[in-house]
Short mmCIF file of C-alpha atoms in Angstrom, two decimals:
data_model
loop_
_atom_site.label_atom_id
_atom_site.label_comp_id
_atom_site.label_asym_id
_atom_site.label_seq_id
_atom_site.Cartn_x
_atom_site.Cartn_y
_atom_site.Cartn_z
CA MET A 1273 4.34 -1.84 13.06
CA VAL A 1274 2.77 -0.22 10.01
CA LEU A 1275 5.77 -1.13 7.88
CA ILE A 1276 5.53 -4.78 8.95
CA LEU A 1277 1.81 -4.78 8.13
CA GLY A 1278 2.49 -3.23 4.73
CA ILE A 1279 5.16 -5.79 3.90
CA CYS A 1280 2.94 -8.67 5.05
CA MET A 1281 0.01 -7.40 2.99
CA THR A 1282 2.20 -7.07 -0.10
CA ILE A 1283 3.63 -10.58 0.30
CA LEU A 1284 0.19 -12.08 0.98
CA GLY A 1285 -1.29 -10.37 -2.08
CA LEU A 1286 1.56 -11.59 -4.26
CA ALA A 1287 1.21 -15.12 -2.86
CA LEU A 1288 -2.52 -15.20 -3.64
CA ARG A 1289 -1.93 -14.09 -7.21
CA VAL A 1290 0.86 -16.64 -7.71
CA TYR A 1291 -1.28 -19.41 -6.22
CA VAL A 1292 -4.18 -18.71 -8.59
CA SER A 1293 -1.90 -18.44 -11.62
CA ARG A 1294 -0.14 -21.68 -10.68
CA ASN A 1295 -3.47 -23.53 -10.39
CA ARG A 1296 -4.57 -22.20 -13.78
CA PHE A 1297 -1.28 -23.32 -15.31
CA TYR A 1298 -1.56 -26.89 -14.01
CA ARG A 1299 -5.20 -27.15 -15.12
CA ARG A 1300 -4.26 -26.60 -18.75
CA GLY A 1301 -4.30 -29.55 -21.10
CA VAL A 1302 -2.35 -30.34 -24.25
CA ALA A 1303 -4.40 -27.90 -26.31
CA GLY A 1304 -3.83 -25.08 -23.82
CA LEU A 1305 -7.40 -24.99 -22.54
CA GLN A 1306 -8.37 -25.36 -18.90
CA GLU A 1307 -9.92 -28.73 -18.18
CA PHE A 1308 -12.68 -29.15 -15.58
CA SER A 1309 -14.45 -32.31 -14.47
CA SER A 1310 -17.93 -30.72 -14.46
CA TYR A 1311 -19.85 -27.70 -15.67
CA ARG A 1312 -20.32 -26.37 -12.14
CA LYS A 1313 -16.60 -26.41 -11.54
CA SER A 1314 -15.97 -24.69 -14.86
CA VAL A 1315 -18.22 -21.82 -13.74
CA ALA A 1316 -17.48 -21.62 -10.01
CA ILE A 1317 -13.69 -22.02 -9.98
CA PRO A 1318 -12.86 -19.19 -12.43
CA ALA A 1319 -15.29 -16.87 -10.63
CA PHE A 1320 -13.70 -17.68 -7.28
CA GLU A 1321 -10.20 -17.30 -8.73
CA ARG A 1322 -11.12 -13.94 -10.21
CA LEU A 1323 -12.28 -12.77 -6.77
CA VAL A 1324 -9.08 -14.07 -5.13
CA LYS A 1325 -6.95 -12.25 -7.72
CA ILE A 1326 -8.84 -9.00 -7.07
CA VAL A 1327 -8.33 -9.40 -3.31
CA GLY A 1328 -4.65 -10.14 -3.92
CA THR A 1329 -4.27 -7.04 -6.05
CA LEU A 1330 -5.98 -4.88 -3.44
CA LEU A 1331 -3.74 -6.33 -0.71
CA MET A 1332 -0.65 -5.57 -2.78
CA ILE A 1333 -1.76 -2.00 -3.49
CA GLY A 1334 -2.69 -1.44 0.17
CA GLY A 1335 0.60 -2.91 1.38
CA LEU A 1336 2.64 -0.78 -1.00
CA PHE A 1337 0.63 2.27 0.07
CA LEU A 1338 1.42 1.58 3.73
CA CYS A 1339 5.13 1.12 2.93
CA PHE A 1340 5.11 4.40 0.99
CA LEU A 1341 3.34 6.10 3.89
CA VAL A 1342 6.01 4.95 6.36
CA TRP A 1343 8.76 6.08 3.98
CA PHE A 1344 7.11 9.48 3.45
CA ASN A 1345 6.59 10.05 7.20
CA ALA A 1346 10.22 9.12 7.93
CA LYS A 1347 11.38 11.53 5.25
CA GLU A 1348 9.21 14.33 6.63
CA ALA A 1349 10.36 13.67 10.20
CA ALA A 1350 14.02 13.78 9.11
CA SER A 1351 13.55 17.08 7.29
CA HIS A 1352 11.62 18.47 10.28
CA ARG A 1353 14.43 17.46 12.66
CA ALA A 1354 17.02 19.01 10.34
CA ALA A 1355 15.06 22.26 10.24
CA ASN A 1356 14.75 22.33 14.04
CA ASN A 1357 18.46 21.60 14.53
CA ALA A 1358 19.43 24.40 12.12
CA ASP A 1359 17.33 26.94 14.03
CA THR A 1360 19.32 27.22 17.27
CA SER A 1361 18.69 30.89 17.93
CA VAL A 1362 16.71 31.61 21.05
CA VAL A 1363 14.30 34.50 21.17
CA THR A 1364 14.20 35.90 24.70
CA SER A 1365 11.59 38.55 24.22
CA ALA A 1366 9.66 40.17 21.48
CA PRO A 1367 10.62 43.72 20.51
CA LYS A 1368 8.44 46.35 22.12
CA HIS A 1369 6.73 48.79 19.83
CA LYS A 1370 6.27 52.38 20.86
CA LYS A 1371 2.82 53.74 20.74
CA HIS A 1372 2.40 56.48 18.21
CA LYS A 1373 0.37 59.47 19.10
CA SER A 1374 -2.54 60.01 16.86
CA TYR A 1375 -3.50 63.68 16.40
#
């Protein structure tokens, strides 16, 4: 479940970043500058896009972290199982120590 969440977060973060970059690309004119129909849009849209790109980056980092966490836990579990399978000796009782007389 965590792996699925991590993959979904990574894909969603990447999709948000691509969406914002695509919109910026199609807003460019012949001179290479972004064209807006009003001053308000020229202030609000880049601020909103900056926020969306930050959220997308955080989602990607969080998703990759969750994927790494699943991978690391699987690796640890496999090494733990290998160590338990290698140790097949059974200890029936602990050795008894003789009491020493103190003079």
